[in-house]
Amino acid sequence: MTEKKIHVLDVGRMPYAEALDLQKRLVAAKKSGDERDFLILVEHPGVVTVGRRGNESHIRLPREALAARGVEVYDIERGGDVTYHGPGQVVGYPIIDLKHAGLDVHSYLRLIETAVIEALRAFHVESYTREGLTGVWTRLGKVAAIGIAVSRWITYHGFAVNVLRGITGFDLIVPCGLTTERVTSIEDVCGSPVEMKDARRELTAAFARALGAEAVAAQGDLIWKEAPL
Amino acid sequence: MKVEVKLPALGDSDTTEVTVSFWYFDTGEKVSEGDDLLEVLTDKAAFNVPAPASGKLVETSADEGQAVKVGDILGRIETEQ
C-alpha cells in the first residue's frame, strides 16, 4: 500500500479547449494549496496543436482547410512542435507537482516514456525510446507523443498514445517536425482489436506505478462545474 | 536587497539545450514569489521559471531566443527589505 495517490479524471470525449480549461483549473487549484495530484484521461475530436517549438510549415493544409474538415488548430504553451489528437487516441494530462514527486523536468519526461512502454507490454507491443528524442516508438513507427509545460513546478499537457488503427489526422501535419516519421498505433502493432477502455486502464496503472502512487477516481468537488459526471 | 533569478536544474541539462522563450514581466514591474517570471524551452518542455522572491523586477539579463545554462543569472528582483 502506498499513501501517495493520483486522482484520475476519466472524462471520455471532450473538446480540446474544454480539457485545456480543466487542466488550467487543476493547476490553479494546486497553486492555491490543493495537494492532490491528478491525471486527466481524454479522447479529443480531431484537433491540431502547435507547441512552443511549432513551425507553421509542419501543418500541411491552411487553417481554413482544416476548419472546413472540422479540425481546429490551437497554439498552446506546451513544449514541442505540431501534433494531432483525435478519436482512437488516449490523451493523458498529468497535473503533478514535480518537486513534491522528487522529479525534475528531464526525469519526468523519462517517467512518462517508461509508463507508456510498460502499458504497451500488456498488449504484447514492444516499444522503446530513441536517443536524444522524446516519445515512444515501435517497429512500425512512433506510437506516443509527449509534450509538457511546467508552471511553479506543476506539470500540465502530457502524452498522447495512438490506440486504434486508422487515425487519419496525422497526414494533416509533419508530426513533431520529423519529416520521415511514420506514425502507428497499438492495434497496428499487435494486429488485433484493442478496446480504448483497456488502453486507458493500462496507461493509468503504468503511470501510477511509475510515480509510486495509487490510482483513485477523482471526486467531483471542484472539477465539475459545467459537466457533471 | 537584490535577489538573483537563476535557471534551476531541469535535469540532464548537459545534453539539453535550453532557450529563453519570453518574459511575462517587464523590468520595473512588481512580481510575487512563485509567479511565472519567464518561460524557457527544452525540446519537449516549456518550463516557467518561478520568481524566487517578491519585489520589483529590476533586470532581465537573458533575451528571447538566448541559450542559457543551469545556474545562469537570468535577471534580478529588488525586494522590499
Coordinates of N, CA and C in Angstrom, one line a residue, chain A residues 54-174:
Chain A
G54 N 6.8 25.0 -32.4 CA 5.9 24.8 -33.5 C 6.3 25.5 -34.8
N55 N 6.2 24.9 -35.9 CA 6.6 25.5 -37.1 C 5.3 25.4 -38.1
E56 N 4.8 26.5 -38.5 CA 3.6 26.5 -39.3 C 3.7 25.6 -40.5
S57 N 4.9 25.5 -41.1 CA 5.1 24.7 -42.3 C 4.9 23.2 -42.0
H58 N 4.9 22.9 -40.7 CA 4.6 21.5 -40.3 C 3.1 21.1 -40.3
I59 N 2.3 22.1 -40.6 CA 0.9 21.8 -40.9 C 0.7 21.9 -42.4
R60 N 0.2 20.8 -43.0 CA 0.2 20.6 -44.4 C -0.9 21.4 -45.1
L61 N -1.9 21.8 -44.4 CA -3.0 22.4 -45.0 C -3.2 23.8 -44.4
P62 N -3.8 24.8 -45.1 CA -4.1 26.0 -44.5 C -5.2 25.8 -43.4
R63 N -5.1 26.7 -42.4 CA -6.0 26.6 -41.3 C -7.5 26.5 -41.7
E64 N -7.8 27.3 -42.8 CA -9.2 27.4 -43.2 C -9.6 26.0 -43.8
A65 N -8.7 25.3 -44.4 CA -9.0 24.0 -45.0 C -9.2 23.0 -43.9
L66 N -8.4 23.2 -42.8 CA -8.6 22.3 -41.7 C -9.9 22.5 -41.0
A67 N -10.2 23.8 -40.8 CA -11.5 24.2 -40.2 C -12.7 23.6 -41.0
A68 N -12.5 23.6 -42.4 CA -13.6 23.0 -43.2 C -13.8 21.5 -43.0
R69 N -12.7 20.9 -42.5 CA -12.8 19.4 -42.2 C -13.2 19.2 -40.7
G70 N -13.4 20.3 -40.0 CA -13.8 20.2 -38.6 C -12.6 20.1 -37.7
V71 N -11.4 20.3 -38.2 CA -10.2 20.2 -37.4 C -9.8 21.6 -36.9
E72 N -9.8 21.8 -35.6 CA -9.4 23.1 -35.1 C -7.9 23.1 -34.9
V73 N -7.3 24.3 -34.9 CA -5.9 24.4 -34.6 C -5.7 25.3 -33.4
Y74 N -4.9 24.8 -32.4 CA -4.6 25.6 -31.2 C -3.1 25.8 -31.1
D75 N -2.7 27.1 -30.9 CA -1.4 27.4 -30.4 C -1.3 27.3 -28.9
I76 N -0.5 26.4 -28.4 CA -0.5 26.2 -27.0 C 0.8 26.3 -26.3
E77 N 0.8 26.3 -25.0 CA 2.0 26.6 -24.2 C 2.9 25.4 -23.9
R78 N 2.6 24.2 -24.5 CA 3.5 23.1 -24.2 C 4.8 23.2 -25.0
G79 N 5.8 22.4 -24.6 CA 7.0 22.3 -25.4 C 6.7 21.4 -26.6
G80 N 7.6 21.5 -27.6 CA 7.5 20.6 -28.7 C 6.8 21.3 -29.9
D81 N 6.7 20.5 -31.0 CA 6.2 21.0 -32.3 C 4.7 20.8 -32.5
V82 N 4.4 20.4 -33.7 CA 3.0 20.2 -34.1 C 2.6 18.8 -33.8
T83 N 1.4 18.6 -33.3 CA 0.8 17.2 -33.2 C -0.6 17.2 -33.5
Y84 N -1.1 16.0 -33.7 CA -2.6 15.8 -33.9 C -3.2 15.0 -32.8
H85 N -4.4 15.3 -32.4 CA -5.2 14.5 -31.5 C -6.5 14.2 -32.2
G86 N -7.0 13.0 -31.9 CA -8.3 12.6 -32.5 C -8.8 11.3 -31.9
P87 N -10.0 10.9 -32.4 CA -10.6 9.7 -31.9 C -9.7 8.5 -32.1
G88 N -9.6 7.6 -31.1 CA -8.8 6.4 -31.2 C -7.5 6.6 -30.5
Q89 N -7.3 7.8 -29.9 CA -6.1 8.1 -29.2 C -6.4 8.4 -27.7
V90 N -5.6 7.8 -26.8 CA -5.8 8.2 -25.4 C -4.8 9.3 -25.1
V91 N -5.3 10.4 -24.6 CA -4.5 11.6 -24.3 C -4.5 11.7 -22.7
G92 N -3.3 11.8 -22.2 CA -3.2 11.9 -20.7 C -2.5 13.2 -20.3
Y93 N -3.2 13.9 -19.4 CA -2.6 15.2 -18.9 C -2.4 15.0 -17.4
P94 N -1.2 14.6 -17.0 CA -0.9 14.6 -15.5 C -0.7 16.0 -15.0
I95 N -1.3 16.3 -13.9 CA -1.2 17.6 -13.2 C -0.5 17.2 -11.9
I96 N 0.8 17.3 -11.9 CA 1.5 16.8 -10.7 C 2.6 17.8 -10.3
D97 N 2.9 17.8 -9.0 CA 4.0 18.7 -8.5 C 5.3 18.0 -8.6
L98 N 6.2 18.5 -9.5 CA 7.4 17.8 -9.7 C 8.3 17.7 -8.5
K99 N 8.4 18.9 -7.8 CA 9.2 19.0 -6.5 C 8.7 18.0 -5.5
H100 N 7.4 17.9 -5.4 CA 6.8 17.0 -4.4 C 7.1 15.6 -4.7
A101 N 7.1 15.3 -6.1 CA 7.3 13.9 -6.5 C 8.8 13.6 -6.6
G102 N 9.7 14.6 -6.3 CA 11.1 14.3 -6.3 C 11.6 14.2 -7.8
L103 N 11.0 14.8 -8.7 CA 11.4 14.7 -10.1 C 11.8 16.1 -10.6
D104 N 12.6 16.0 -11.7 CA 12.9 17.2 -12.5 C 12.3 17.1 -13.9
V105 N 12.4 18.1 -14.7 CA 11.7 18.0 -16.0 C 12.2 16.8 -16.8
H106 N 13.5 16.6 -16.8 CA 14.0 15.5 -17.6 C 13.5 14.2 -17.1
S107 N 13.7 13.9 -15.8 CA 13.3 12.6 -15.3 C 11.8 12.4 -15.4
Y108 N 11.0 13.5 -15.4 CA 9.6 13.4 -15.6 C 9.2 12.9 -17.0
L109 N 9.9 13.5 -18.0 CA 9.7 13.0 -19.4 C 10.0 11.5 -19.5
R110 N 11.1 11.1 -18.9 CA 11.6 9.7 -18.9 C 10.5 8.8 -18.2
L111 N 9.9 9.4 -17.1 CA 8.9 8.6 -16.4 C 7.7 8.3 -17.3
I112 N 7.3 9.4 -18.0 CA 6.1 9.2 -18.9 C 6.5 8.1 -20.0
E113 N 7.6 8.2 -20.6 CA 8.0 7.2 -21.6 C 8.0 5.8 -21.0
T114 N 8.6 5.6 -19.8 CA 8.6 4.3 -19.1 C 7.2 3.8 -18.9
A115 N 6.3 4.7 -18.5 CA 4.9 4.3 -18.2 C 4.3 3.8 -19.5
V116 N 4.5 4.5 -20.6 CA 3.8 4.1 -21.8 C 4.4 2.8 -22.3
I117 N 5.7 2.6 -22.3 CA 6.3 1.4 -22.7 C 5.8 0.2 -21.9
E118 N 5.7 0.4 -20.6 CA 5.1 -0.6 -19.7 C 3.7 -0.9 -20.0
A119 N 2.9 0.1 -20.3 CA 1.4 -0.1 -20.6 C 1.3 -0.9 -21.9
L120 N 2.2 -0.6 -22.8 CA 2.0 -1.3 -24.1 C 2.4 -2.8 -24.1
R121 N 3.2 -3.1 -23.1 CA 3.5 -4.5 -22.9 C 2.3 -5.4 -22.6
A122 N 1.3 -4.8 -22.0 CA 0.0 -5.5 -21.7 C -0.6 -5.9 -23.0
F123 N -0.3 -5.2 -24.1 CA -0.9 -5.6 -25.4 C 0.1 -6.3 -26.3
H124 N 1.2 -6.8 -25.6 CA 2.3 -7.5 -26.3 C 2.9 -6.6 -27.4
V125 N 3.0 -5.3 -27.1 CA 3.6 -4.4 -28.1 C 5.0 -4.0 -27.5
E126 N 6.0 -4.3 -28.2 CA 7.4 -3.9 -27.8 C 7.6 -2.5 -28.2
S127 N 8.0 -1.6 -27.3 CA 8.3 -0.3 -27.7 C 9.5 0.3 -27.0
Y128 N 10.0 1.4 -27.4 CA 11.3 1.9 -26.9 C 11.4 3.4 -27.1
T129 N 12.4 4.0 -26.5 CA 12.7 5.4 -26.7 C 13.8 5.5 -27.7
R130 N 14.0 6.7 -28.2 CA 15.1 7.0 -29.1 C 16.0 8.0 -28.5
E131 N 17.3 7.7 -28.6 CA 18.4 8.6 -28.1 C 18.2 10.1 -28.5
G132 N 18.1 11.0 -27.6 CA 18.1 12.4 -28.0 C 16.7 12.9 -28.3
L133 N 15.7 11.9 -28.4 CA 14.3 12.3 -28.7 C 13.4 12.0 -27.6
T134 N 12.2 12.6 -27.5 CA 11.2 12.3 -26.5 C 10.0 11.7 -27.2
G135 N 9.5 10.6 -26.7 CA 8.4 9.9 -27.3 C 8.6 8.4 -27.2
V136 N 7.7 7.6 -27.8 CA 7.8 6.2 -27.7 C 7.5 5.6 -29.1
W137 N 8.4 4.7 -29.5 CA 8.4 4.2 -30.9 C 8.2 2.7 -30.8
T138 N 7.7 2.1 -31.9 CA 7.7 0.7 -32.1 C 8.3 0.4 -33.5
R139 N 8.4 -0.9 -33.8 CA 9.0 -1.3 -35.1 C 8.3 -0.7 -36.3
L140 N 7.0 -0.3 -36.1 CA 6.2 0.3 -37.2 C 6.2 1.8 -37.2
G141 N 6.8 2.4 -36.2 CA 6.8 3.9 -36.1 C 6.5 4.4 -34.7
K142 N 6.2 5.7 -34.7 CA 6.0 6.4 -33.4 C 4.6 6.1 -32.9
V143 N 4.4 5.7 -31.7 CA 3.1 5.3 -31.1 C 2.7 6.3 -30.1
A144 N 3.6 7.1 -29.5 CA 3.2 8.1 -28.5 C 4.0 9.3 -28.6
A145 N 3.3 10.5 -28.5 CA 4.0 11.8 -28.5 C 3.9 12.4 -27.1
I146 N 4.9 13.2 -26.7 CA 4.9 13.8 -25.4 C 5.3 15.2 -25.5
G147 N 4.6 16.1 -24.8 CA 5.0 17.5 -24.7 C 4.4 18.1 -23.5
I148 N 5.2 18.8 -22.7 CA 4.7 19.2 -21.4 C 4.9 20.7 -21.2
A149 N 4.2 21.2 -20.2 CA 4.5 22.6 -19.7 C 4.6 22.5 -18.2
V150 N 5.4 23.4 -17.6 CA 5.6 23.4 -16.1 C 5.4 24.8 -15.6
S151 N 4.6 25.0 -14.6 CA 4.4 26.3 -14.0 C 4.5 26.1 -12.5
R152 N 5.4 26.8 -11.8 CA 5.7 26.6 -10.4 C 5.9 25.1 -10.1
W153 N 6.6 24.5 -10.9 CA 6.9 23.0 -10.8 C 5.7 22.1 -10.9
I154 N 4.6 22.7 -11.4 CA 3.4 21.9 -11.6 C 3.3 21.6 -13.1
T155 N 3.1 20.3 -13.4 CA 3.0 20.0 -14.8 C 1.6 20.1 -15.4
Y156 N 1.6 20.4 -16.7 CA 0.3 20.2 -17.5 C 0.7 19.8 -18.9
H157 N -0.3 19.6 -19.8 CA -0.1 18.9 -21.0 C 0.4 17.5 -20.7
G158 N 0.9 16.8 -21.7 CA 1.3 15.4 -21.3 C 1.6 14.5 -22.5
F159 N 0.8 13.5 -22.6 CA 1.2 12.4 -23.6 C -0.1 12.0 -24.4
A160 N 0.2 11.5 -25.6 CA -0.9 11.0 -26.5 C -0.5 9.7 -27.0
V161 N -1.3 8.7 -26.8 CA -0.9 7.3 -27.3 C -2.0 6.9 -28.3
N162 N -1.5 6.5 -29.5 CA -2.4 6.1 -30.6 C -2.8 4.6 -30.3
V163 N -4.1 4.4 -30.1 CA -4.6 3.1 -29.7 C -5.2 2.4 -30.9
L164 N -6.1 3.0 -31.6 CA -6.8 2.3 -32.7 C -6.1 2.5 -34.0
R165 N -6.4 1.6 -34.9 CA -5.9 1.6 -36.3 C -6.6 2.7 -37.0
G166 N -5.9 3.3 -38.0 CA -6.5 4.2 -38.9 C -6.9 5.6 -38.4
I167 N -6.0 6.1 -37.5 CA -6.2 7.5 -37.1 C -5.6 8.4 -38.2
T168 N -6.5 9.0 -38.9 CA -6.1 9.6 -40.2 C -5.5 11.0 -40.1
G169 N -5.7 11.7 -39.0 CA -5.3 13.1 -38.9 C -3.8 13.4 -39.0
F170 N -3.0 12.3 -38.9 CA -1.5 12.6 -38.9 C -1.1 13.0 -40.3
D171 N -1.9 12.7 -41.3 CA -1.5 13.2 -42.7 C -1.7 14.7 -42.9
L172 N -2.3 15.3 -41.9 CA -2.5 16.8 -42.0 C -1.3 17.5 -41.5
I173 N -0.3 16.8 -40.9 CA 0.8 17.5 -40.3 C 2.1 16.7 -40.5
V174 N 3.2 17.4 -40.2 CA 4.5 16.7 -40.1 C 4.7 16.5 -38.6

